[in-house]
Short mmCIF file of C-alpha atoms in Angstrom, two decimals:
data_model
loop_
_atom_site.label_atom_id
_atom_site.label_comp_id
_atom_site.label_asym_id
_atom_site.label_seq_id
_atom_site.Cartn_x
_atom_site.Cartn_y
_atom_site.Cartn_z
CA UNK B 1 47.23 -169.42 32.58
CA UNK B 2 43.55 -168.61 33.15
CA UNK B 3 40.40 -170.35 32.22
CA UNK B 4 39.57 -167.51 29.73
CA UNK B 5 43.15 -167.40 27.81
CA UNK B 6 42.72 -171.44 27.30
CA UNK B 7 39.10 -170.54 25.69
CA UNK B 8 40.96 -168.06 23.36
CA UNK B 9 43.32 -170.44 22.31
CA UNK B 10 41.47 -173.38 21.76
CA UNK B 11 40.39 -172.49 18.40
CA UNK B 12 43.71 -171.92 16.78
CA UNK B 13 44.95 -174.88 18.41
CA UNK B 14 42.26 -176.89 16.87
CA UNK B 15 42.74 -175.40 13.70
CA UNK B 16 46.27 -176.15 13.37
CA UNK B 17 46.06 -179.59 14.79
CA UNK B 18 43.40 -179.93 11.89
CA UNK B 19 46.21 -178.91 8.91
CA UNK B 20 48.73 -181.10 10.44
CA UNK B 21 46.32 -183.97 10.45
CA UNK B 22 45.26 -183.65 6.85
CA UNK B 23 48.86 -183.34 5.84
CA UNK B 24 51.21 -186.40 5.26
CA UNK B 25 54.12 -186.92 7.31
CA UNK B 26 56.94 -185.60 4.65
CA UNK B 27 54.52 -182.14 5.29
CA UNK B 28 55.06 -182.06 8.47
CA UNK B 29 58.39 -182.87 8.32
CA UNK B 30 58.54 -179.54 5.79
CA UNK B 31 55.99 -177.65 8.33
CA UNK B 32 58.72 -177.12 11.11
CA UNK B 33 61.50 -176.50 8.59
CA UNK B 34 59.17 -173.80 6.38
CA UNK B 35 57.76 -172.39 10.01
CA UNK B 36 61.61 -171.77 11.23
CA UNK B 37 62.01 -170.25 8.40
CA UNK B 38 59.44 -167.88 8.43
CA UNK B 39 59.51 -167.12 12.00
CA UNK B 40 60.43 -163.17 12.43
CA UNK B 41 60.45 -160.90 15.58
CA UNK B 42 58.02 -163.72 17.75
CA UNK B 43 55.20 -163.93 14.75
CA UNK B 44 55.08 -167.40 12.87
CA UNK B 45 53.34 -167.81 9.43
CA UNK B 46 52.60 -171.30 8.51
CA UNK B 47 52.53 -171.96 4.89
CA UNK B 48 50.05 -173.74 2.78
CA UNK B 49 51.77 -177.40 3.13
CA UNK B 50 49.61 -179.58 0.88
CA UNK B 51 49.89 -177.41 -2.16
CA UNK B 52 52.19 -179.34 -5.15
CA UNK B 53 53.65 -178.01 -8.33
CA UNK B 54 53.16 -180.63 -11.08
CA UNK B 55 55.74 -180.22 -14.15
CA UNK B 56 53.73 -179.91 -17.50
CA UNK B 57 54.40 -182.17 -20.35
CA UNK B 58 55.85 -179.41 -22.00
CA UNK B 59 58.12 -178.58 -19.12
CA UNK B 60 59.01 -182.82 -18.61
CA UNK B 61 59.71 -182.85 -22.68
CA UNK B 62 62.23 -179.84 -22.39
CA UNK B 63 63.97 -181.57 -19.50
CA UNK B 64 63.70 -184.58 -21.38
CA UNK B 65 66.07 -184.00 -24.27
CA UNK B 66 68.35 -181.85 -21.90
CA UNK B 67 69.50 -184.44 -20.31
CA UNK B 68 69.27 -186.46 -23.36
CA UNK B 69 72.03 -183.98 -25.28
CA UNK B 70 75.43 -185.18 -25.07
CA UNK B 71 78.47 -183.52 -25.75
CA UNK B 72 81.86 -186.04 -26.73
CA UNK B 73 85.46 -184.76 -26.34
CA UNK B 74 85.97 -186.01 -30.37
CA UNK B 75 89.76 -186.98 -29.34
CA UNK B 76 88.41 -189.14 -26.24
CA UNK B 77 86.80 -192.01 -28.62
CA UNK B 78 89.06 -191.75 -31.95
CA UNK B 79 89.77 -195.28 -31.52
CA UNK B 80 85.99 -195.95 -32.41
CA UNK B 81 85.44 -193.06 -35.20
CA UNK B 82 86.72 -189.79 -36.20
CA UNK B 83 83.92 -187.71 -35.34
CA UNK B 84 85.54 -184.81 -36.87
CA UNK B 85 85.91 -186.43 -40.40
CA UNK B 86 82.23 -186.69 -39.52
CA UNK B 87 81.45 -183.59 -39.41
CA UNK B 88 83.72 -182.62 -42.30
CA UNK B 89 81.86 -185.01 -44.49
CA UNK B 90 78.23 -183.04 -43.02
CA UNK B 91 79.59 -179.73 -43.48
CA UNK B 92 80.95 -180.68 -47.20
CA UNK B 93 76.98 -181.47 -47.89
CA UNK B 94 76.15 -178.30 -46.69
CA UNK B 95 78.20 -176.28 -49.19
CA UNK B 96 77.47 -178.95 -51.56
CA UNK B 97 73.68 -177.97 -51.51
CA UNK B 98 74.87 -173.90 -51.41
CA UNK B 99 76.34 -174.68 -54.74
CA UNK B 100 73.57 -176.04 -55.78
CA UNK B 101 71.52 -173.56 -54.93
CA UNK B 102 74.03 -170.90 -56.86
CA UNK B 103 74.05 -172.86 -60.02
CA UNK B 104 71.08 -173.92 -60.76
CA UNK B 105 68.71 -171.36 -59.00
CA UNK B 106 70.34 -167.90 -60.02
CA UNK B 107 70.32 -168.82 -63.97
CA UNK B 108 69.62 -164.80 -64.57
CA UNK B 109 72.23 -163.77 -63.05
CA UNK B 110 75.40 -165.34 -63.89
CA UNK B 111 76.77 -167.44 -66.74
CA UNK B 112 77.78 -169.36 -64.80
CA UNK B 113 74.91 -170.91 -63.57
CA UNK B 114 75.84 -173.29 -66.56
CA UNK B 115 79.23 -174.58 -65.61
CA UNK B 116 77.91 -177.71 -63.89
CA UNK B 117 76.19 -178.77 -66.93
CA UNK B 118 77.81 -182.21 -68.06
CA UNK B 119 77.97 -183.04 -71.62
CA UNK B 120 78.67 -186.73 -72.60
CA UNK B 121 81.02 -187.11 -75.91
CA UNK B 122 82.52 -190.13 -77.44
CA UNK B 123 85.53 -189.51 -75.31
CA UNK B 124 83.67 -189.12 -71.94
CA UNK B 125 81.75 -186.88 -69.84
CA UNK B 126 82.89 -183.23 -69.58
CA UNK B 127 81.83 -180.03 -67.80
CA UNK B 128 79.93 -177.54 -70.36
CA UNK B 129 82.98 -174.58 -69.63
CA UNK B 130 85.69 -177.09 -70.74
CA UNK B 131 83.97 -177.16 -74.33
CA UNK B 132 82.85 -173.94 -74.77
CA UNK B 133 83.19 -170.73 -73.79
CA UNK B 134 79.91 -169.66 -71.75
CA UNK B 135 79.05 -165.64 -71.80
CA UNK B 136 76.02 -163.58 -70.92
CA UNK B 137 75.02 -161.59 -73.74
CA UNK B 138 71.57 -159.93 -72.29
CA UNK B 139 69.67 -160.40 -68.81
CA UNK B 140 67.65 -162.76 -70.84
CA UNK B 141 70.28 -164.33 -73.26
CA UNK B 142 73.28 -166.59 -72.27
CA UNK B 143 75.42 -167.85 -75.36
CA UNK B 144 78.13 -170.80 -75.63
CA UNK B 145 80.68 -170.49 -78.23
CA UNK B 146 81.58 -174.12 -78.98
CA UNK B 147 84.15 -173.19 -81.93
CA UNK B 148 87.18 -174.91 -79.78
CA UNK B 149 84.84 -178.06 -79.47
CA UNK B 150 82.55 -178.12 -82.76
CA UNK B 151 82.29 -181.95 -82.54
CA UNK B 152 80.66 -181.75 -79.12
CA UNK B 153 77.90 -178.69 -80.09
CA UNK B 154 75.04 -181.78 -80.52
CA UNK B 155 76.77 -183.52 -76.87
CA UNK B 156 76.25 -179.86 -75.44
CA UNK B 157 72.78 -178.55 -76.88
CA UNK B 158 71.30 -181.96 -75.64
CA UNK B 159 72.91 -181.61 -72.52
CA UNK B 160 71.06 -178.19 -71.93
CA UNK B 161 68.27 -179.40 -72.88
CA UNK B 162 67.67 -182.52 -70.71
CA UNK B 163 68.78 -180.29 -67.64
CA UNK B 164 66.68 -179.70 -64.49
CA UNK B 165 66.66 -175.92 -65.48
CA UNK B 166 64.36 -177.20 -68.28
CA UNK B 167 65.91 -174.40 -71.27
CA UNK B 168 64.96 -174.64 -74.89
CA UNK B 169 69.09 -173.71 -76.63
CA UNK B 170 68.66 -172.78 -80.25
CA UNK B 171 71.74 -173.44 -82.30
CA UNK B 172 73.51 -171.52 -84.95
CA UNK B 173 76.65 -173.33 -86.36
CA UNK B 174 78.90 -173.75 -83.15
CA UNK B 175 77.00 -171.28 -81.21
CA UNK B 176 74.47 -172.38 -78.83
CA UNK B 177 71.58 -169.59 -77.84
CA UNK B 178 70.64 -170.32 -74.69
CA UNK B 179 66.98 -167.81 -73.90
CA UNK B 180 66.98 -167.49 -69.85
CA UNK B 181 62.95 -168.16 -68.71
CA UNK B 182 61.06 -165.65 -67.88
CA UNK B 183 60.34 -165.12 -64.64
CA UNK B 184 56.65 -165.78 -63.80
CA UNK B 185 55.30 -166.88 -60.91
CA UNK B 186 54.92 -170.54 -62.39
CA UNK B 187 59.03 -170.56 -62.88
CA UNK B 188 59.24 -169.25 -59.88
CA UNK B 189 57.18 -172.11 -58.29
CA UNK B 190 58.99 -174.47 -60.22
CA UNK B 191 62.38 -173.40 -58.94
CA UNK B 192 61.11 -173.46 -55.81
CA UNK B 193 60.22 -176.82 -56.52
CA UNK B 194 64.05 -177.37 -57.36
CA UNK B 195 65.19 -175.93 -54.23
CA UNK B 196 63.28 -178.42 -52.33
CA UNK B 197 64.27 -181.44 -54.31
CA UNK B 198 68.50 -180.44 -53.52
CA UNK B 199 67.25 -180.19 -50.44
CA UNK B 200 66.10 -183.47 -49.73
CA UNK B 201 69.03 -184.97 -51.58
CA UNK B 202 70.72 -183.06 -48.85
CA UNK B 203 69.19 -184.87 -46.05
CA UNK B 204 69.50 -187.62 -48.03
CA UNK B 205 73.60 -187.65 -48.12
CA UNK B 206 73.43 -186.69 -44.11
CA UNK B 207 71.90 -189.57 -43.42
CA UNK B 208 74.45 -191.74 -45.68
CA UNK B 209 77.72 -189.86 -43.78
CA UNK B 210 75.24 -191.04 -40.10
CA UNK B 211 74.83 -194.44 -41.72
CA UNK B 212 78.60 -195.41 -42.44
CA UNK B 213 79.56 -193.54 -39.14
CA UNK B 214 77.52 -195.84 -36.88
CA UNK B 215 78.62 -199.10 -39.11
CA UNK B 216 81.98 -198.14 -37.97
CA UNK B 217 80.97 -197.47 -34.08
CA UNK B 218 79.10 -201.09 -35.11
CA UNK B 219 82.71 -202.65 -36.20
CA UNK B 220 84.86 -200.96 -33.16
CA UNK B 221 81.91 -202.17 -30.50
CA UNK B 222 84.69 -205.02 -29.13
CA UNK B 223 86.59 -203.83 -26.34
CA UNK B 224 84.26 -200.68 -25.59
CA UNK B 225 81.91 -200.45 -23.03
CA UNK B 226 78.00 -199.96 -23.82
CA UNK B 227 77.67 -196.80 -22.63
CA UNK B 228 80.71 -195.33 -24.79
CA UNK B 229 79.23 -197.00 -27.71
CA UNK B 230 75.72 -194.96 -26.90
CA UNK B 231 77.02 -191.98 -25.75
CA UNK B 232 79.01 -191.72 -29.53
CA UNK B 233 75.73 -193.12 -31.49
CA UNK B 234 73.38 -189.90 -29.92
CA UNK B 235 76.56 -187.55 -30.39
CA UNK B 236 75.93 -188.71 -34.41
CA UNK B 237 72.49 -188.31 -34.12
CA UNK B 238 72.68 -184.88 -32.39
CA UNK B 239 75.19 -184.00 -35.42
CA UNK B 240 73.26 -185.02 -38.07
CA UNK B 241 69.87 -183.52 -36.66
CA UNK B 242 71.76 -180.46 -36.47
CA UNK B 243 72.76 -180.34 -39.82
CA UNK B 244 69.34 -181.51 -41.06
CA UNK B 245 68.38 -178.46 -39.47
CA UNK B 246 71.10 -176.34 -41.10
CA UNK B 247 69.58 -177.55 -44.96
CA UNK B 248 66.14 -176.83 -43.54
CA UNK B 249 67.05 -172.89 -42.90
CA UNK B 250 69.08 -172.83 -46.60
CA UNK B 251 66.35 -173.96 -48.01
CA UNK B 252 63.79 -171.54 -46.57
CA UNK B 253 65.70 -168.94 -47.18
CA UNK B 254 66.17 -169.95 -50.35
CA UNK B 255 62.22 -170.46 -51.00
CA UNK B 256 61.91 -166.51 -49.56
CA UNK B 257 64.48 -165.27 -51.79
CA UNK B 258 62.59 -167.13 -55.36
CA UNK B 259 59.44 -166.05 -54.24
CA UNK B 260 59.97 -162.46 -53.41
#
């Protein structure tokens, strides 16, 4: 090779040697993989080997509570708790607060809105429909006929009255005249109001049903390893967060539907 080819060369030489130089060892190490890799038809590219790709907090968060989500073959740890009376208990609170919901927040709409209502008599506590018969006489007018149960028409007026529904019965011998609210946007606050208070009695019973469940992991924690008895504990977690967040959409689209 001549004198004037070295004198061409020696510049990219000294730049390169300059790159490795700044670069750690592991680079380097990456610098003849990445520059076989690239190599095509006797040209070779050398990539930038000091740039890094730093995960945002956002990005170490996600892959945070990936790895934290478990998923437990239910059969696999019945000797410690039946996850799937679990979630039969969780899902029972779900339709418990969709009844709710139905009976106390569509009052215009149905008679039966008043079924639930409990009346307590000398003889015990019954449900309003056992002691009367319940009809809708107008959109703004619901009427029990209490003739089979005249005894009971004081039990039953009082009953109404001191409901969450907050109605004002008028009665008439053994009929009790039941005037449905009208529907301002105050009532319509206030049964939003409503909504939100079945809803947090809701979240309230999920977290009894996670409560007793982990006492019971607590009681079967002899004869199990650690890690079993964690792995079950965040599969009741990830359960009842996941119902939590099945009351939260009921009740929003509840909330929509009362202020429309």
């Amino acid at each position: 090779m001549s004198l004037s080819h070295l004198n061409v060369l020696r510049p990219v030489l000294c730049r390169s040697l300059v790159q490795l130089a700044r670069c750690p060892p592991a680079g380097r190490a990456r610098a003849s993989s990445a520059s076989l890799l690239c190599s095509h038809k006797g040209t070779t590219s050398i990539p930038d080997l000091c740039t890094r790709s730093y995960a945002t907090k956002k990005t170490k968060a996600k892959a945070k509570g990936q790895s934290s989500k478990v998923t437990i073959n239910f059969a696999l740890v019945e000797d410690i708790i039946s996850l799937e009376e679990v979630k039969g208990d969780m899902t029972a609170v779900l339709h418990a607060l969709k009844d709710d919901f139905s009976r106390n927040l569509n009052i215009r709409s149905s008679p039966g809105a008043l079924d639930h209502i409990v009346v307590t008599t000398p003889d015990g506590k019954f449900p309003l429909n056992q002691l009367g018969q319940i009809s809708m006489k107008s959109p703004q007018l619901i009427v029990v006929n209490m003739t089979s149960s005249p005894e009971a028409t004081a039990a039953a007026t009082r009953a109404l009255r001191e409901s969450s529904l907050k109605l004002n019965p008028e009665v008439d011998g053994t009929i009790i005249k039941v005037p449905i609210p009208k529907v301002t946007r105050e009532h319509r606050e206030n049964l939003t109001k409503l909504a939100k208070q079945f809803g947090n009695k809701a979240k309230d019973s999920l977290r009894k049903v996670r409560a007793n469940a982990l006492s019971q992991v607590k009681k079967a924690k002899d004869g199990q390893s650690e890690d079993t008895i964690r792995l079950v504990e965040k599969q009741l977690q990830q359960m009842t967060d996941g119902y939590t967040g099945e009351v939260e959409k009921q009740l929003a689209a509840k909330t929509k539907e009362l202020l429309a």
